[in-house]
Every structure is written in structure tokens, then in C-alpha cells.
Amino acid sequence: MPEYILPVTRLIECFRRLPGVGSKSAARMAFGVLEMPEEEAEEFCRAIRSAKHDVRRCSVCCDLSDSEKCGICSDPGRDGSVICVVEDSRAVTALERAHEYNGTYHVLGGVISPMNGITPDRLNVKELVARLNGDVKEVIIATNPNIEGETTAVYLSKLIRPLGVKVTRLAYGVPVGADLEFADSETLARALEGRREF
Ligand code: ZN
């Protein structure tokens, strides 16, 4: 990296800590900040500070929330007898965007990954089990369709099924608008597996 004066270097280093940001992008961002009016830069600082201070975990579903209970958990219109288990908040947002689901969620905060030292006790699993108090009829496991997501799904189903709760897995299929001939065989196999009656 070329030599910049210290305050600039420090700012670049800060941006570099963000996921997916290399040194070139970090430098671009830092110069972007330098070109901002002072008030805009202040707003930036305030947004970061507020996100760190005001965002916490919902006491029920462990999703990000700005109050003790998140909007979904405190909505009486949502069906509390169904819990959809996801890896992170981004999955909640994606599923909400589909406007198909009216149950509640549970955010695991990751997936089981022995290689990265992530064991079930590092995830919000005991919080999930604590919710299975008799009112919950179905748990939909919506972890991502990769090895770690599958491992987590199998682990959870073995844990939950003995408690007398129905466990289902999200069906993965061919993306809408895609041509069957271009779908890979794994995706097609999943689509066949997850088929349903008309
Ligand atoms: Zn919640």
C-alpha cells in the first residue's frame, strides 16, 4: 500500500477490517470519507455507535432487535406454533421478503462446523429447545443447503424429534426462471426429493 499520512492510513485500516474489503476498496472508502462534508462524516460515526449500542438479541428468537422482543416475536398475528430455524438475521429478512410465512423464527447464530471449532453449544440451540414447551407443533429447519447446513439440520432434527415436535426441512429446488437443463444434478436431486402433490 502506498504511504499515506497517519490519520488516512488509520482510516484505511479500519475499512479493511470489514468482510470482503481489500486494500484498494478500503482506500477508496477512506478518501470517500475525507471528501464528505463534516456533518455527513459525523452521521456515519453516530450510525456505527448507535448500531453497536442499540442493537441486541431478541430474548425469544435471538434475532437482532432494538428492543427486548423483536417485532415478529411481539406480533400477536404471527403463529407461535411454528418456528423456522435459520442461520442468521439475513435469512430472516430473505424469508420475510417472500411474504409466504406467518410463523416465528429462531436464529442460530451460525452452523455447526467442527473445522472452525463451532460446536452446538456455541450456537443458540439451548434457547431453541427452551421454546419447545408444548405450544410449538412444527420446527422448520432452513439452514443453507451445504455440508455444514445439512450437518446442523440433522443434529437439530435428532435433538427435537424425540420431544414430540414435527421437524421439517425447507425444500430446495430449481431457481425460478432457470432452465432445467442448466441446473446441476445436486439441485435437481433436491428438487425431486422435495416434490409435492398438486
Ligand atoms: Zn424475536
PDB file of C-alpha atoms and ligand atoms in Angstrom:
ATOM      1  CA  MET A   1       0.000   0.000   0.000  1.00  0.00           C
ATOM      2  CA  PRO A   2       1.348   3.465  -0.800  1.00  0.00           C
ATOM      3  CA  GLU A   3       2.352   5.568   2.176  1.00  0.00           C
ATOM      4  CA  TYR A   4      -0.353   7.918   3.368  1.00  0.00           C
ATOM      5  CA  ILE A   5      -0.209  10.255   6.302  1.00  0.00           C
ATOM      6  CA  LEU A   6      -1.087   8.522   9.573  1.00  0.00           C
ATOM      7  CA  PRO A   7      -4.766   9.543  10.010  1.00  0.00           C
ATOM      8  CA  VAL A   8      -5.516   8.366   6.466  1.00  0.00           C
ATOM      9  CA  THR A   9      -3.671   5.075   6.933  1.00  0.00           C
ATOM     10  CA  ARG A  10      -5.581   4.509  10.154  1.00  0.00           C
ATOM     11  CA  LEU A  11      -8.925   5.062   8.412  1.00  0.00           C
ATOM     12  CA  ILE A  12      -7.962   2.715   5.585  1.00  0.00           C
ATOM     13  CA  GLU A  13      -7.007   0.061   8.133  1.00  0.00           C
ATOM     14  CA  CYS A  14     -10.442   0.416   9.765  1.00  0.00           C
ATOM     15  CA  PHE A  15     -12.261  -0.189   6.495  1.00  0.00           C
ATOM     16  CA  ARG A  16     -10.011  -3.145   5.719  1.00  0.00           C
ATOM     17  CA  ARG A  17     -11.355  -4.956   8.770  1.00  0.00           C
ATOM     18  CA  LEU A  18     -14.758  -5.223   7.109  1.00  0.00           C
ATOM     19  CA  PRO A  19     -15.560  -8.505   5.342  1.00  0.00           C
ATOM     20  CA  GLY A  20     -14.844  -8.514   1.616  1.00  0.00           C
ATOM     21  CA  VAL A  21     -12.944  -5.216   1.635  1.00  0.00           C
ATOM     22  CA  GLY A  22      -9.434  -5.296   0.173  1.00  0.00           C
ATOM     23  CA  SER A  23      -6.828  -2.537   0.407  1.00  0.00           C
ATOM     24  CA  LYS A  24      -7.907  -0.809  -2.818  1.00  0.00           C
ATOM     25  CA  SER A  25     -11.575  -0.605  -1.792  1.00  0.00           C
ATOM     26  CA  ALA A  26     -10.557   0.437   1.720  1.00  0.00           C
ATOM     27  CA  ALA A  27      -8.515   3.319   0.294  1.00  0.00           C
ATOM     28  CA  ARG A  28     -11.438   4.347  -1.933  1.00  0.00           C
ATOM     29  CA  MET A  29     -13.776   4.359   1.065  1.00  0.00           C
ATOM     30  CA  ALA A  30     -11.343   6.321   3.203  1.00  0.00           C
ATOM     31  CA  PHE A  31     -10.986   9.004   0.526  1.00  0.00           C
ATOM     32  CA  GLY A  32     -14.755   8.992   0.182  1.00  0.00           C
ATOM     33  CA  VAL A  33     -14.989   9.863   3.874  1.00  0.00           C
ATOM     34  CA  LEU A  34     -12.366  12.608   3.516  1.00  0.00           C
ATOM     35  CA  GLU A  35     -14.421  14.195   0.772  1.00  0.00           C
ATOM     36  CA  MET A  36     -17.624  14.157   2.799  1.00  0.00           C
ATOM     37  CA  PRO A  37     -18.906  17.293   4.486  1.00  0.00           C
ATOM     38  CA  GLU A  38     -18.101  17.172   8.199  1.00  0.00           C
ATOM     39  CA  GLU A  39     -21.785  16.708   9.170  1.00  0.00           C
ATOM     40  CA  GLU A  40     -22.095  13.641   6.949  1.00  0.00           C
ATOM     41  CA  ALA A  41     -18.996  12.075   8.464  1.00  0.00           C
ATOM     42  CA  GLU A  42     -20.459  12.739  11.929  1.00  0.00           C
ATOM     43  CA  GLU A  43     -23.648  10.977  10.879  1.00  0.00           C
ATOM     44  CA  PHE A  44     -21.527   8.000   9.852  1.00  0.00           C
ATOM     45  CA  CYS A  45     -19.933   7.852  13.303  1.00  0.00           C
ATOM     46  CA  ARG A  46     -23.314   8.160  15.016  1.00  0.00           C
ATOM     47  CA  ALA A  47     -24.804   5.339  12.912  1.00  0.00           C
ATOM     48  CA  ILE A  48     -21.945   2.979  13.821  1.00  0.00           C
ATOM     49  CA  ARG A  49     -22.157   3.899  17.514  1.00  0.00           C
ATOM     50  CA  SER A  50     -25.942   3.502  17.613  1.00  0.00           C
ATOM     51  CA  ALA A  51     -25.827   0.146  15.788  1.00  0.00           C
ATOM     52  CA  LYS A  52     -23.345  -1.131  18.358  1.00  0.00           C
ATOM     53  CA  HIS A  53     -25.195   0.218  21.399  1.00  0.00           C
ATOM     54  CA  ASP A  54     -28.859  -0.172  20.469  1.00  0.00           C
ATOM     55  CA  VAL A  55     -28.902  -3.481  18.639  1.00  0.00           C
ATOM     56  CA  ARG A  56     -29.262  -6.551  20.782  1.00  0.00           C
ATOM     57  CA  ARG A  57     -30.618 -10.090  20.553  1.00  0.00           C
ATOM     58  CA  CYS A  58     -34.352 -10.719  20.880  1.00  0.00           C
ATOM     59  CA  SER A  59     -34.899 -12.598  24.154  1.00  0.00           C
ATOM     60  CA  VAL A  60     -37.111 -15.151  22.361  1.00  0.00           C
ATOM     61  CA  CYS A  61     -35.738 -15.834  18.864  1.00  0.00           C
ATOM     62  CA  CYS A  62     -32.181 -14.438  19.207  1.00  0.00           C
ATOM     63  CA  ASP A  63     -32.619 -12.284  16.075  1.00  0.00           C
ATOM     64  CA  LEU A  64     -31.233  -8.750  16.024  1.00  0.00           C
ATOM     65  CA  SER A  65     -33.617  -6.360  17.732  1.00  0.00           C
ATOM     66  CA  ASP A  66     -33.719  -2.833  19.105  1.00  0.00           C
ATOM     67  CA  SER A  67     -35.959  -3.865  21.995  1.00  0.00           C
ATOM     68  CA  GLU A  68     -36.222  -6.807  24.402  1.00  0.00           C
ATOM     69  CA  LYS A  69     -38.502  -8.691  21.977  1.00  0.00           C
ATOM     70  CA  CYS A  70     -38.219  -8.285  18.198  1.00  0.00           C
ATOM     71  CA  GLY A  71     -41.112  -7.096  16.002  1.00  0.00           C
ATOM     72  CA  ILE A  72     -42.005 -10.617  14.851  1.00  0.00           C
ATOM     73  CA  CYS A  73     -41.995 -12.193  18.335  1.00  0.00           C
ATOM     74  CA  SER A  74     -44.147  -9.373  19.729  1.00  0.00           C
ATOM     75  CA  ASP A  75     -46.640  -9.511  16.829  1.00  0.00           C
ATOM     76  CA  PRO A  76     -49.826 -11.304  18.047  1.00  0.00           C
ATOM     77  CA  GLY A  77     -50.729 -12.007  14.394  1.00  0.00           C
ATOM     78  CA  ARG A  78     -47.814 -14.424  13.970  1.00  0.00           C
ATOM     79  CA  ASP A  79     -48.322 -18.146  14.514  1.00  0.00           C
ATOM     80  CA  GLY A  80     -46.181 -19.076  17.509  1.00  0.00           C
ATOM     81  CA  SER A  81     -46.778 -22.814  16.994  1.00  0.00           C
ATOM     82  CA  VAL A  82     -44.338 -22.878  14.062  1.00  0.00           C
ATOM     83  CA  ILE A  83     -40.652 -21.970  14.377  1.00  0.00           C
ATOM     84  CA  CYS A  84     -38.414 -21.599  11.341  1.00  0.00           C
ATOM     85  CA  VAL A  85     -34.772 -22.137  12.315  1.00  0.00           C
ATOM     86  CA  VAL A  86     -32.256 -20.075  10.318  1.00  0.00           C
ATOM     87  CA  GLU A  87     -28.531 -19.391  10.452  1.00  0.00           C
ATOM     88  CA  ASP A  88     -28.612 -15.611  10.722  1.00  0.00           C
ATOM     89  CA  SER A  89     -30.680 -12.429  10.502  1.00  0.00           C
ATOM     90  CA  ARG A  90     -30.138 -12.154   6.763  1.00  0.00           C
ATOM     91  CA  ALA A  91     -32.085 -15.388   6.266  1.00  0.00           C
ATOM     92  CA  VAL A  92     -34.999 -13.945   8.284  1.00  0.00           C
ATOM     93  CA  THR A  93     -35.065 -10.887   6.028  1.00  0.00           C
ATOM     94  CA  ALA A  94     -34.927 -13.078   2.898  1.00  0.00           C
ATOM     95  CA  LEU A  95     -37.812 -15.281   4.062  1.00  0.00           C
ATOM     96  CA  GLU A  96     -39.881 -12.270   5.162  1.00  0.00           C
ATOM     97  CA  ARG A  97     -39.440 -10.787   1.712  1.00  0.00           C
ATOM     98  CA  ALA A  98     -41.195 -13.842   0.251  1.00  0.00           C
ATOM     99  CA  HIS A  99     -44.403 -12.953   2.218  1.00  0.00           C
ATOM    100  CA  GLU A 100     -45.271 -16.658   2.472  1.00  0.00           C
ATOM    101  CA  TYR A 101     -44.576 -17.409   6.114  1.00  0.00           C
ATOM    102  CA  ASN A 102     -46.557 -16.343   9.137  1.00  0.00           C
ATOM    103  CA  GLY A 103     -44.837 -18.321  11.875  1.00  0.00           C
ATOM    104  CA  THR A 104     -41.905 -17.257  14.058  1.00  0.00           C
ATOM    105  CA  TYR A 105     -38.151 -17.694  13.663  1.00  0.00           C
ATOM    106  CA  HIS A 106     -35.165 -18.836  15.635  1.00  0.00           C
ATOM    107  CA  VAL A 107     -31.730 -17.514  14.739  1.00  0.00           C
ATOM    108  CA  LEU A 108     -28.918 -19.992  15.452  1.00  0.00           C
ATOM    109  CA  GLY A 109     -26.101 -17.509  15.019  1.00  0.00           C
ATOM    110  CA  GLY A 110     -24.175 -19.819  12.670  1.00  0.00           C
ATOM    111  CA  VAL A 111     -23.946 -23.516  11.839  1.00  0.00           C
ATOM    112  CA  ILE A 112     -22.130 -26.481  13.341  1.00  0.00           C
ATOM    113  CA  SER A 113     -18.617 -26.533  11.914  1.00  0.00           C
ATOM    114  CA  PRO A 114     -16.109 -28.753  13.721  1.00  0.00           C
ATOM    115  CA  MET A 115     -13.337 -27.475  11.412  1.00  0.00           C
ATOM    116  CA  ASN A 116     -13.885 -23.927  12.678  1.00  0.00           C
ATOM    117  CA  GLY A 117     -14.468 -25.056  16.245  1.00  0.00           C
ATOM    118  CA  ILE A 118     -18.185 -24.263  16.145  1.00  0.00           C
ATOM    119  CA  THR A 119     -19.971 -26.830  18.271  1.00  0.00           C
ATOM    120  CA  PRO A 120     -23.716 -26.777  19.093  1.00  0.00           C
ATOM    121  CA  ASP A 121     -23.061 -25.115  22.461  1.00  0.00           C
ATOM    122  CA  ARG A 122     -21.657 -22.081  20.601  1.00  0.00           C
ATOM    123  CA  LEU A 123     -24.999 -21.654  18.794  1.00  0.00           C
ATOM    124  CA  ASN A 124     -28.406 -20.579  20.142  1.00  0.00           C
ATOM    125  CA  VAL A 125     -29.546 -24.204  20.415  1.00  0.00           C
ATOM    126  CA  LYS A 126     -30.493 -24.326  24.083  1.00  0.00           C
ATOM    127  CA  GLU A 127     -32.578 -21.178  23.576  1.00  0.00           C
ATOM    128  CA  LEU A 128     -34.414 -23.057  20.804  1.00  0.00           C
ATOM    129  CA  VAL A 129     -35.020 -26.147  22.937  1.00  0.00           C
ATOM    130  CA  ALA A 130     -36.308 -23.908  25.748  1.00  0.00           C
ATOM    131  CA  ARG A 131     -39.028 -22.668  23.375  1.00  0.00           C
ATOM    132  CA  LEU A 132     -40.347 -26.194  22.706  1.00  0.00           C
ATOM    133  CA  ASN A 133     -42.687 -26.115  25.678  1.00  0.00           C
ATOM    134  CA  GLY A 134     -45.757 -27.803  24.249  1.00  0.00           C
ATOM    135  CA  ASP A 135     -47.237 -24.930  22.240  1.00  0.00           C
ATOM    136  CA  VAL A 136     -44.859 -25.494  19.326  1.00  0.00           C
ATOM    137  CA  LYS A 137     -46.136 -28.022  16.768  1.00  0.00           C
ATOM    138  CA  GLU A 138     -43.571 -27.722  13.994  1.00  0.00           C
ATOM    139  CA  VAL A 139     -39.944 -26.719  13.583  1.00  0.00           C
ATOM    140  CA  ILE A 140     -38.879 -25.926  10.013  1.00  0.00           C
ATOM    141  CA  ILE A 141     -35.126 -26.192   9.571  1.00  0.00           C
ATOM    142  CA  ALA A 142     -33.986 -23.655   6.997  1.00  0.00           C
ATOM    143  CA  THR A 143     -30.206 -23.808   7.269  1.00  0.00           C
ATOM    144  CA  ASN A 144     -28.354 -23.398   3.972  1.00  0.00           C
ATOM    145  CA  PRO A 145     -28.093 -26.425   1.657  1.00  0.00           C
ATOM    146  CA  ASN A 146     -24.371 -27.075   2.120  1.00  0.00           C
ATOM    147  CA  ILE A 147     -22.454 -29.627   4.209  1.00  0.00           C
ATOM    148  CA  GLU A 148     -22.436 -27.553   7.387  1.00  0.00           C
ATOM    149  CA  GLY A 149     -26.086 -26.564   6.977  1.00  0.00           C
ATOM    150  CA  GLU A 150     -27.029 -30.219   6.454  1.00  0.00           C
ATOM    151  CA  THR A 151     -24.990 -31.373   9.474  1.00  0.00           C
ATOM    152  CA  THR A 152     -26.763 -28.767  11.591  1.00  0.00           C
ATOM    153  CA  ALA A 153     -30.173 -29.793  10.236  1.00  0.00           C
ATOM    154  CA  VAL A 154     -29.554 -33.477  11.038  1.00  0.00           C
ATOM    155  CA  TYR A 155     -28.264 -32.604  14.517  1.00  0.00           C
ATOM    156  CA  LEU A 156     -31.325 -30.465  15.281  1.00  0.00           C
ATOM    157  CA  SER A 157     -33.832 -32.984  13.973  1.00  0.00           C
ATOM    158  CA  LYS A 158     -32.296 -35.731  16.156  1.00  0.00           C
ATOM    159  CA  LEU A 159     -32.497 -33.394  19.130  1.00  0.00           C
ATOM    160  CA  ILE A 160     -36.028 -32.112  18.542  1.00  0.00           C
ATOM    161  CA  ARG A 161     -37.965 -35.094  17.181  1.00  0.00           C
ATOM    162  CA  PRO A 162     -37.822 -37.070  20.477  1.00  0.00           C
ATOM    163  CA  LEU A 163     -39.553 -34.100  22.131  1.00  0.00           C
ATOM    164  CA  GLY A 164     -42.665 -34.907  20.080  1.00  0.00           C
ATOM    165  CA  VAL A 165     -42.350 -31.889  17.761  1.00  0.00           C
ATOM    166  CA  LYS A 166     -42.702 -32.304  13.978  1.00  0.00           C
ATOM    167  CA  VAL A 167     -39.447 -31.386  12.220  1.00  0.00           C
ATOM    168  CA  THR A 168     -39.411 -30.404   8.547  1.00  0.00           C
ATOM    169  CA  ARG A 169     -36.669 -29.210   6.220  1.00  0.00           C
ATOM    170  CA  LEU A 170     -37.077 -26.445   3.656  1.00  0.00           C
ATOM    171  CA  ALA A 171     -37.368 -27.947   0.162  1.00  0.00           C
ATOM    172  CA  TYR A 172     -34.664 -26.744  -2.195  1.00  0.00           C
ATOM    173  CA  GLY A 173     -35.370 -26.743  -5.863  1.00  0.00           C
ATOM    174  CA  VAL A 174     -34.738 -25.199  -9.206  1.00  0.00           C
ATOM    175  CA  PRO A 175     -34.466 -21.404  -9.066  1.00  0.00           C
ATOM    176  CA  VAL A 176     -37.483 -19.645 -10.588  1.00  0.00           C
ATOM    177  CA  GLY A 177     -36.735 -18.609 -14.148  1.00  0.00           C
ATOM    178  CA  ALA A 178     -33.945 -21.168 -14.523  1.00  0.00           C
ATOM    179  CA  ASP A 179     -33.866 -23.840 -17.223  1.00  0.00           C
ATOM    180  CA  LEU A 180     -33.878 -27.462 -16.060  1.00  0.00           C
ATOM    181  CA  GLU A 181     -31.039 -28.330 -18.419  1.00  0.00           C
ATOM    182  CA  PHE A 182     -28.764 -25.807 -16.708  1.00  0.00           C
ATOM    183  CA  ALA A 183     -29.491 -26.921 -13.141  1.00  0.00           C
ATOM    184  CA  ASP A 184     -26.724 -29.002 -11.572  1.00  0.00           C
ATOM    185  CA  SER A 185     -27.533 -32.596 -10.667  1.00  0.00           C
ATOM    186  CA  GLU A 186     -27.398 -31.919  -6.889  1.00  0.00           C
ATOM    187  CA  THR A 187     -30.031 -29.200  -7.233  1.00  0.00           C
ATOM    188  CA  LEU A 188     -32.204 -31.402  -9.434  1.00  0.00           C
ATOM    189  CA  ALA A 189     -31.911 -34.303  -6.977  1.00  0.00           C
ATOM    190  CA  ARG A 190     -33.062 -31.974  -4.171  1.00  0.00           C
ATOM    191  CA  ALA A 191     -35.898 -30.628  -6.268  1.00  0.00           C
ATOM    192  CA  LEU A 192     -37.135 -34.184  -6.927  1.00  0.00           C
ATOM    193  CA  GLU A 193     -36.791 -35.085  -3.254  1.00  0.00           C
ATOM    194  CA  GLY A 194     -38.748 -32.026  -2.176  1.00  0.00           C
ATOM    195  CA  ARG A 195     -41.554 -32.523  -4.719  1.00  0.00           C
ATOM    196  CA  ARG A 196     -45.122 -32.244  -3.506  1.00  0.00           C
ATOM    197  CA  GLU A 197     -48.564 -33.294  -4.639  1.00  0.00           C
ATOM    198  CA  PHE A 198     -50.655 -30.876  -6.669  1.00  0.00           C
TER     199      PHE A 198
HETATM  200 ZN    ZN B   1     -37.752 -12.398  18.243  1.00  0.00          ZN
END
